[in-house]
Amino acid sequence: MTLATTRPAITVTDTLPPVTVDERHRLLTAPRTAEAHRALMAEVPAMSMVQTGGTASAPQFPATLSVVAWNVERCLFPEDSAAHLAPRAPDIVLLSEVDHGMARTGQRHTTEVMAKAMGMAYAYGVEFHELDLGGPTERVFCSDDFNALGWHGNAILSKVPFESVTLIRLDDHGHWFSEAAGADPEQPRLGGRMALAAVVPTDAGPLCVVSTHLESNSGSDHRARQMQILLDGIDAFAPAMPVLIGGDLNTGNHVPPDFDWRGEALFAMAEERGYSWTFTAEGMTTRPSLITPHPTRVMKLDWFAGRGLTPLDRAVIPSLDANGRPLSDHDAVWCRAGVTPL
């Protein structure tokens, strides 16, 4: 895996420009190679943008924060997902797998819906532009036979305004586009795994929070390289600052036997750079859902890693609503952390 050495500057916007008819034609007819993928990424402006919106409800955080990280599996039920988190009163929510303008989620901007329901500001970045309607299990939820925008990505929700935001791309070779990289023919996509990072003010000084999603269709070495790119990107964006990373790290995927997350090289790598994994509660974090293609897998995929922070409490939040309906194939992870200036 490589990342192009020349990276476009990240633009912050209140609207992501859609893929044009001409751009879509080029996406559908281009050769499925890493080189073509990199060229196409440069042609789609939203791939180097962060969309912000919503309304922050507080001027600054205290030195102790409640934080949730949750892979919401497309975010089929944004209002219900927001209500599900309310008992934890999160100050920050780190989301992955959130749709924006996809038929399977009613063409809604699911991040914006969750932010409005929770009274929070949001930042949203595109992981993938979906070239079709999604996998076979998802099509029953499609409201149309087309995607209005086709965005799928990560988000950060916050009760206070962001001081700054950025997007950190973790690969650009087209893992879900290039045939040589093993792209899934049922989910053709432009894009790649990425992270959103934001600086927020606290009573103890600025804090960097990061929502990320590492590769599922690969092994430990690939994810370790993605983690290295992520940590380097964080250091460039928020040097000498406390950091809390949260998200679906896909630990254990393609790691034998039985998806053993303990074999992941990224854990020691982060520790060597001053991060602690003690913000993450014990226990597996996946479950059967309404659309998961792998209902029998039980895995520990979702984590927090912190630097310059003190872990005060932690839990896994089951993603079953009051009626026992799964809101996602991932449970959420929650922590309470104290900010310690570096």
mmCIF file of N, CA, C and O in Angstrom, residues 9-63:
data_model
loop_
_atom_site.group_PDB
_atom_site.id
_atom_site.type_symbol
_atom_site.label_atom_id
_atom_site.label_comp_id
_atom_site.label_asym_id
_atom_site.label_seq_id
_atom_site.Cartn_x
_atom_site.Cartn_y
_atom_site.Cartn_z
ATOM 1 N N ALA A 9 -4.737 19.960 -0.633
ATOM 2 C CA ALA A 9 -5.128 20.674 0.575
ATOM 3 C C ALA A 9 -6.588 20.358 0.891
ATOM 4 O O ALA A 9 -7.408 20.150 -0.008
ATOM 5 N N ILE A 10 -6.909 20.327 2.174
ATOM 6 C CA ILE A 10 -8.276 20.023 2.603
ATOM 7 C C ILE A 10 -9.065 21.321 2.720
ATOM 8 O O ILE A 10 -8.627 22.280 3.355
ATOM 9 N N THR A 11 -10.237 21.330 2.099
ATOM 10 C CA THR A 11 -11.132 22.479 2.120
ATOM 11 C C THR A 11 -12.292 22.199 3.066
ATOM 12 O O THR A 11 -12.868 21.109 3.035
ATOM 13 N N VAL A 12 -12.629 23.165 3.894
ATOM 14 C CA VAL A 12 -13.791 23.057 4.776
ATOM 15 C C VAL A 12 -14.957 23.783 4.122
ATOM 16 O O VAL A 12 -14.814 24.927 3.666
ATOM 17 N N THR A 13 -16.107 23.122 4.043
ATOM 18 C CA THR A 13 -17.246 23.653 3.303
ATOM 19 C C THR A 13 -18.541 23.314 4.026
ATOM 20 O O THR A 13 -18.562 22.426 4.888
ATOM 21 N N ASP A 14 -19.621 24.015 3.656
ATOM 22 C CA ASP A 14 -20.924 23.654 4.219
ATOM 23 C C ASP A 14 -21.727 22.775 3.270
ATOM 24 O O ASP A 14 -22.822 22.317 3.610
ATOM 25 N N THR A 15 -21.194 22.516 2.055
ATOM 26 C CA THR A 15 -21.871 21.679 1.073
ATOM 27 C C THR A 15 -20.838 20.896 0.273
ATOM 28 O O THR A 15 -19.881 21.486 -0.226
ATOM 29 N N LEU A 16 -21.047 19.602 0.141
ATOM 30 C CA LEU A 16 -20.166 18.794 -0.697
ATOM 31 C C LEU A 16 -20.697 18.787 -2.129
ATOM 32 O O LEU A 16 -21.851 18.420 -2.368
ATOM 33 N N PRO A 17 -19.879 19.186 -3.103
ATOM 34 C CA PRO A 17 -20.354 19.196 -4.496
ATOM 35 C C PRO A 17 -20.595 17.774 -4.983
ATOM 36 O O PRO A 17 -19.787 16.872 -4.741
ATOM 37 N N PRO A 18 -21.703 17.538 -5.674
ATOM 38 C CA PRO A 18 -21.986 16.180 -6.171
ATOM 39 C C PRO A 18 -21.049 15.787 -7.306
ATOM 40 O O PRO A 18 -20.426 16.640 -7.954
ATOM 41 N N VAL A 19 -20.955 14.495 -7.535
ATOM 42 C CA VAL A 19 -20.246 13.987 -8.707
ATOM 43 C C VAL A 19 -21.060 14.346 -9.943
ATOM 44 O O VAL A 19 -22.266 14.095 -10.000
ATOM 45 N N THR A 20 -20.423 14.954 -10.924
ATOM 46 C CA THR A 20 -21.126 15.374 -12.136
ATOM 47 C C THR A 20 -21.383 14.171 -13.049
ATOM 48 O O THR A 20 -20.803 13.089 -12.871
ATOM 49 N N VAL A 21 -22.221 14.380 -14.053
ATOM 50 C CA VAL A 21 -22.508 13.327 -15.025
ATOM 51 C C VAL A 21 -21.228 12.897 -15.742
ATOM 52 O O VAL A 21 -20.971 11.693 -15.929
ATOM 53 N N ASP A 22 -20.403 13.865 -16.121
ATOM 54 C CA ASP A 22 -19.152 13.535 -16.809
ATOM 55 C C ASP A 22 -18.193 12.778 -15.892
ATOM 56 O O ASP A 22 -17.528 11.824 -16.318
ATOM 57 N N GLU A 23 -18.104 13.224 -14.628
ATOM 58 C CA GLU A 23 -17.231 12.529 -13.676
ATOM 59 C C GLU A 23 -17.698 11.097 -13.462
ATOM 60 O O GLU A 23 -16.889 10.161 -13.407
ATOM 61 N N ARG A 24 -19.009 10.918 -13.334
ATOM 62 C CA ARG A 24 -19.528 9.562 -13.119
ATOM 63 C C ARG A 24 -19.225 8.676 -14.318
ATOM 64 O O ARG A 24 -18.864 7.497 -14.155
ATOM 65 N N HIS A 25 -19.331 9.207 -15.527
ATOM 66 C CA HIS A 25 -19.001 8.424 -16.711
ATOM 67 C C HIS A 25 -17.546 7.965 -16.666
ATOM 68 O O HIS A 25 -17.235 6.794 -16.969
ATOM 69 N N ARG A 26 -16.645 8.867 -16.276
ATOM 70 C CA ARG A 26 -15.227 8.497 -16.191
ATOM 71 C C ARG A 26 -15.002 7.453 -15.103
ATOM 72 O O ARG A 26 -14.179 6.538 -15.268
ATOM 73 N N LEU A 27 -15.724 7.560 -13.980
ATOM 74 C CA LEU A 27 -15.588 6.578 -12.914
ATOM 75 C C LEU A 27 -16.013 5.189 -13.376
ATOM 76 O O LEU A 27 -15.386 4.182 -13.035
ATOM 77 N N LEU A 28 -17.079 5.138 -14.135
ATOM 78 C CA LEU A 28 -17.629 3.845 -14.552
ATOM 79 C C LEU A 28 -16.857 3.216 -15.704
ATOM 80 O O LEU A 28 -16.900 1.992 -15.883
ATOM 81 N N THR A 29 -16.153 4.023 -16.482
ATOM 82 C CA THR A 29 -15.462 3.497 -17.671
ATOM 83 C C THR A 29 -13.949 3.414 -17.520
ATOM 84 O O THR A 29 -13.281 2.842 -18.381
ATOM 85 N N ALA A 30 -13.411 3.942 -16.439
ATOM 86 C CA ALA A 30 -11.959 3.941 -16.251
ATOM 87 C C ALA A 30 -11.449 2.525 -15.992
ATOM 88 O O ALA A 30 -12.162 1.678 -15.445
ATOM 89 N N PRO A 31 -10.211 2.255 -16.361
ATOM 90 C CA PRO A 31 -9.624 0.956 -16.012
ATOM 91 C C PRO A 31 -9.524 0.810 -14.504
ATOM 92 O O PRO A 31 -9.260 1.784 -13.785
ATOM 93 N N ARG A 32 -9.749 -0.390 -14.024
ATOM 94 C CA ARG A 32 -9.756 -0.622 -12.577
ATOM 95 C C ARG A 32 -8.329 -0.883 -12.090
ATOM 96 O O ARG A 32 -7.958 -2.011 -11.732
ATOM 97 N N THR A 33 -7.547 0.188 -12.074
ATOM 98 C CA THR A 33 -6.156 0.119 -11.644
ATOM 99 C C THR A 33 -5.898 1.162 -10.562
ATOM 100 O O THR A 33 -6.645 2.133 -10.427
ATOM 101 N N ALA A 34 -4.790 0.981 -9.824
ATOM 102 C CA ALA A 34 -4.418 1.945 -8.793
ATOM 103 C C ALA A 34 -4.100 3.305 -9.403
ATOM 104 O O ALA A 34 -4.458 4.348 -8.840
ATOM 105 N N GLU A 35 -3.441 3.308 -10.553
ATOM 106 C CA GLU A 35 -3.076 4.573 -11.187
ATOM 107 C C GLU A 35 -4.318 5.347 -11.614
ATOM 108 O O GLU A 35 -4.411 6.571 -11.400
ATOM 109 N N ALA A 36 -5.266 4.654 -12.233
ATOM 110 C CA ALA A 36 -6.512 5.315 -12.630
ATOM 111 C C ALA A 36 -7.268 5.813 -11.411
ATOM 112 O O ALA A 36 -7.850 6.909 -11.423
ATOM 113 N N HIS A 37 -7.244 5.037 -10.346
ATOM 114 C CA HIS A 37 -7.963 5.436 -9.133
ATOM 115 C C HIS A 37 -7.396 6.724 -8.565
ATOM 116 O O HIS A 37 -8.140 7.627 -8.181
ATOM 117 N N ARG A 38 -6.085 6.851 -8.508
ATOM 118 C CA ARG A 38 -5.478 8.077 -7.977
ATOM 119 C C ARG A 38 -5.854 9.287 -8.821
ATOM 120 O O ARG A 38 -6.135 10.367 -8.287
ATOM 121 N N ALA A 39 -5.871 9.114 -10.120
ATOM 122 C CA ALA A 39 -6.251 10.230 -10.991
ATOM 123 C C ALA A 39 -7.708 10.625 -10.770
ATOM 124 O O ALA A 39 -8.046 11.816 -10.711
ATOM 125 N N LEU A 40 -8.575 9.638 -10.614
ATOM 126 C CA LEU A 40 -9.992 9.926 -10.399
ATOM 127 C C LEU A 40 -10.229 10.590 -9.045
ATOM 128 O O LEU A 40 -11.081 11.485 -8.915
ATOM 129 N N MET A 41 -9.488 10.174 -8.034
ATOM 130 C CA MET A 41 -9.616 10.810 -6.716
ATOM 131 C C MET A 41 -9.328 12.299 -6.804
ATOM 132 O O MET A 41 -9.997 13.122 -6.175
ATOM 133 N N ALA A 42 -8.338 12.658 -7.600
ATOM 134 C CA ALA A 42 -7.969 14.068 -7.743
ATOM 135 C C ALA A 42 -9.017 14.861 -8.498
ATOM 136 O O ALA A 42 -9.090 16.086 -8.366
ATOM 137 N N GLU A 43 -9.854 14.177 -9.289
ATOM 138 C CA GLU A 43 -10.868 14.863 -10.086
ATOM 139 C C GLU A 43 -12.163 15.135 -9.319
ATOM 140 O O GLU A 43 -12.968 15.951 -9.751
ATOM 141 N N VAL A 44 -12.379 14.436 -8.215
ATOM 142 C CA VAL A 44 -13.633 14.569 -7.458
ATOM 143 C C VAL A 44 -13.380 15.475 -6.252
ATOM 144 O O VAL A 44 -12.734 15.059 -5.282
ATOM 145 N N PRO A 45 -13.854 16.721 -6.274
ATOM 146 C CA PRO A 45 -13.503 17.687 -5.223
ATOM 147 C C PRO A 45 -13.854 17.234 -3.816
ATOM 148 O O PRO A 45 -13.116 17.519 -2.863
ATOM 149 N N ALA A 46 -14.971 16.532 -3.640
ATOM 150 C CA ALA A 46 -15.411 16.162 -2.290
ATOM 151 C C ALA A 46 -14.428 15.241 -1.584
ATOM 152 O O ALA A 46 -14.457 15.134 -0.352
ATOM 153 N N MET A 47 -13.546 14.588 -2.342
ATOM 154 C CA MET A 47 -12.577 13.692 -1.725
ATOM 155 C C MET A 47 -11.520 14.434 -0.912
ATOM 156 O O MET A 47 -10.790 13.822 -0.138
ATOM 157 N N SER A 48 -11.431 15.739 -1.078
ATOM 158 C CA SER A 48 -10.478 16.533 -0.288
ATOM 159 C C SER A 48 -11.204 17.659 0.443
ATOM 160 O O SER A 48 -10.683 18.766 0.568
ATOM 161 N N MET A 49 -12.416 17.353 0.910
ATOM 162 C CA MET A 49 -13.222 18.341 1.631
ATOM 163 C C MET A 49 -13.735 17.767 2.943
ATOM 164 O O MET A 49 -13.895 16.551 3.088
ATOM 165 N N VAL A 50 -13.999 18.656 3.883
ATOM 166 C CA VAL A 50 -14.719 18.329 5.112
ATOM 167 C C VAL A 50 -15.946 19.221 5.171
ATOM 168 O O VAL A 50 -15.832 20.448 5.081
ATOM 169 N N GLN A 51 -17.103 18.607 5.287
ATOM 170 C CA GLN A 51 -18.347 19.365 5.417
ATOM 171 C C GLN A 51 -18.649 19.593 6.892
ATOM 172 O O GLN A 51 -18.578 18.660 7.698
ATOM 173 N N THR A 52 -18.976 20.824 7.261
ATOM 174 C CA THR A 52 -19.338 21.136 8.640
ATOM 175 C C THR A 52 -20.735 21.751 8.680
ATOM 176 O O THR A 52 -21.202 22.358 7.723
ATOM 177 N N GLY A 53 -21.389 21.578 9.821
ATOM 178 C CA GLY A 53 -22.734 22.112 9.993
ATOM 179 C C GLY A 53 -23.224 21.838 11.396
ATOM 180 O O GLY A 53 -22.444 21.535 12.298
ATOM 181 N N GLY A 54 -24.529 21.939 11.572
ATOM 182 C CA GLY A 54 -25.100 21.735 12.891
ATOM 183 C C GLY A 54 -24.909 22.930 13.792
ATOM 184 O O GLY A 54 -24.384 23.975 13.386
ATOM 185 N N THR A 55 -25.304 22.766 15.046
ATOM 186 C CA THR A 55 -25.243 23.853 16.016
ATOM 187 C C THR A 55 -24.646 23.354 17.317
ATOM 188 O O THR A 55 -25.190 22.434 17.946
ATOM 189 N N ALA A 56 -23.522 23.933 17.715
ATOM 190 C CA ALA A 56 -22.904 23.582 18.989
ATOM 191 C C ALA A 56 -23.665 24.239 20.130
ATOM 192 O O ALA A 56 -24.147 25.370 20.003
ATOM 193 N N SER A 57 -23.765 23.524 21.239
ATOM 194 C CA SER A 57 -24.587 24.008 22.345
ATOM 195 C C SER A 57 -23.794 24.551 23.526
ATOM 196 O O SER A 57 -24.379 24.998 24.508
ATOM 197 N N ALA A 58 -22.463 24.520 23.467
ATOM 198 C CA ALA A 58 -21.646 25.003 24.588
ATOM 199 C C ALA A 58 -20.403 25.685 24.032
ATOM 200 O O ALA A 58 -19.922 25.323 22.950
ATOM 201 N N PRO A 59 -19.841 26.667 24.737
ATOM 202 C CA PRO A 59 -18.666 27.370 24.215
ATOM 203 C C PRO A 59 -17.368 26.593 24.361
ATOM 204 O O PRO A 59 -16.438 26.769 23.568
ATOM 205 N N GLN A 60 -17.279 25.739 25.389
ATOM 206 C CA GLN A 60 -16.022 25.041 25.677
ATOM 207 C C GLN A 60 -16.319 23.826 26.540
ATOM 208 O O GLN A 60 -17.258 23.813 27.323
ATOM 209 N N PHE A 61 -15.494 22.769 26.382
ATOM 210 C CA PHE A 61 -15.665 21.571 27.188
ATOM 211 C C PHE A 61 -14.989 21.729 28.552
ATOM 212 O O PHE A 61 -13.981 22.438 28.672
ATOM 213 N N PRO A 62 -15.489 21.019 29.569
ATOM 214 C CA PRO A 62 -14.712 20.883 30.795
ATOM 215 C C PRO A 62 -13.494 20.005 30.531
ATOM 216 O O PRO A 62 -13.298 19.506 29.410
ATOM 217 N N ALA A 63 -12.688 19.781 31.539
ATOM 218 C CA ALA A 63 -11.480 18.975 31.366
ATOM 219 C C ALA A 63 -11.785 17.482 31.366
ATOM 220 O O ALA A 63 -10.893 16.665 31.108
#
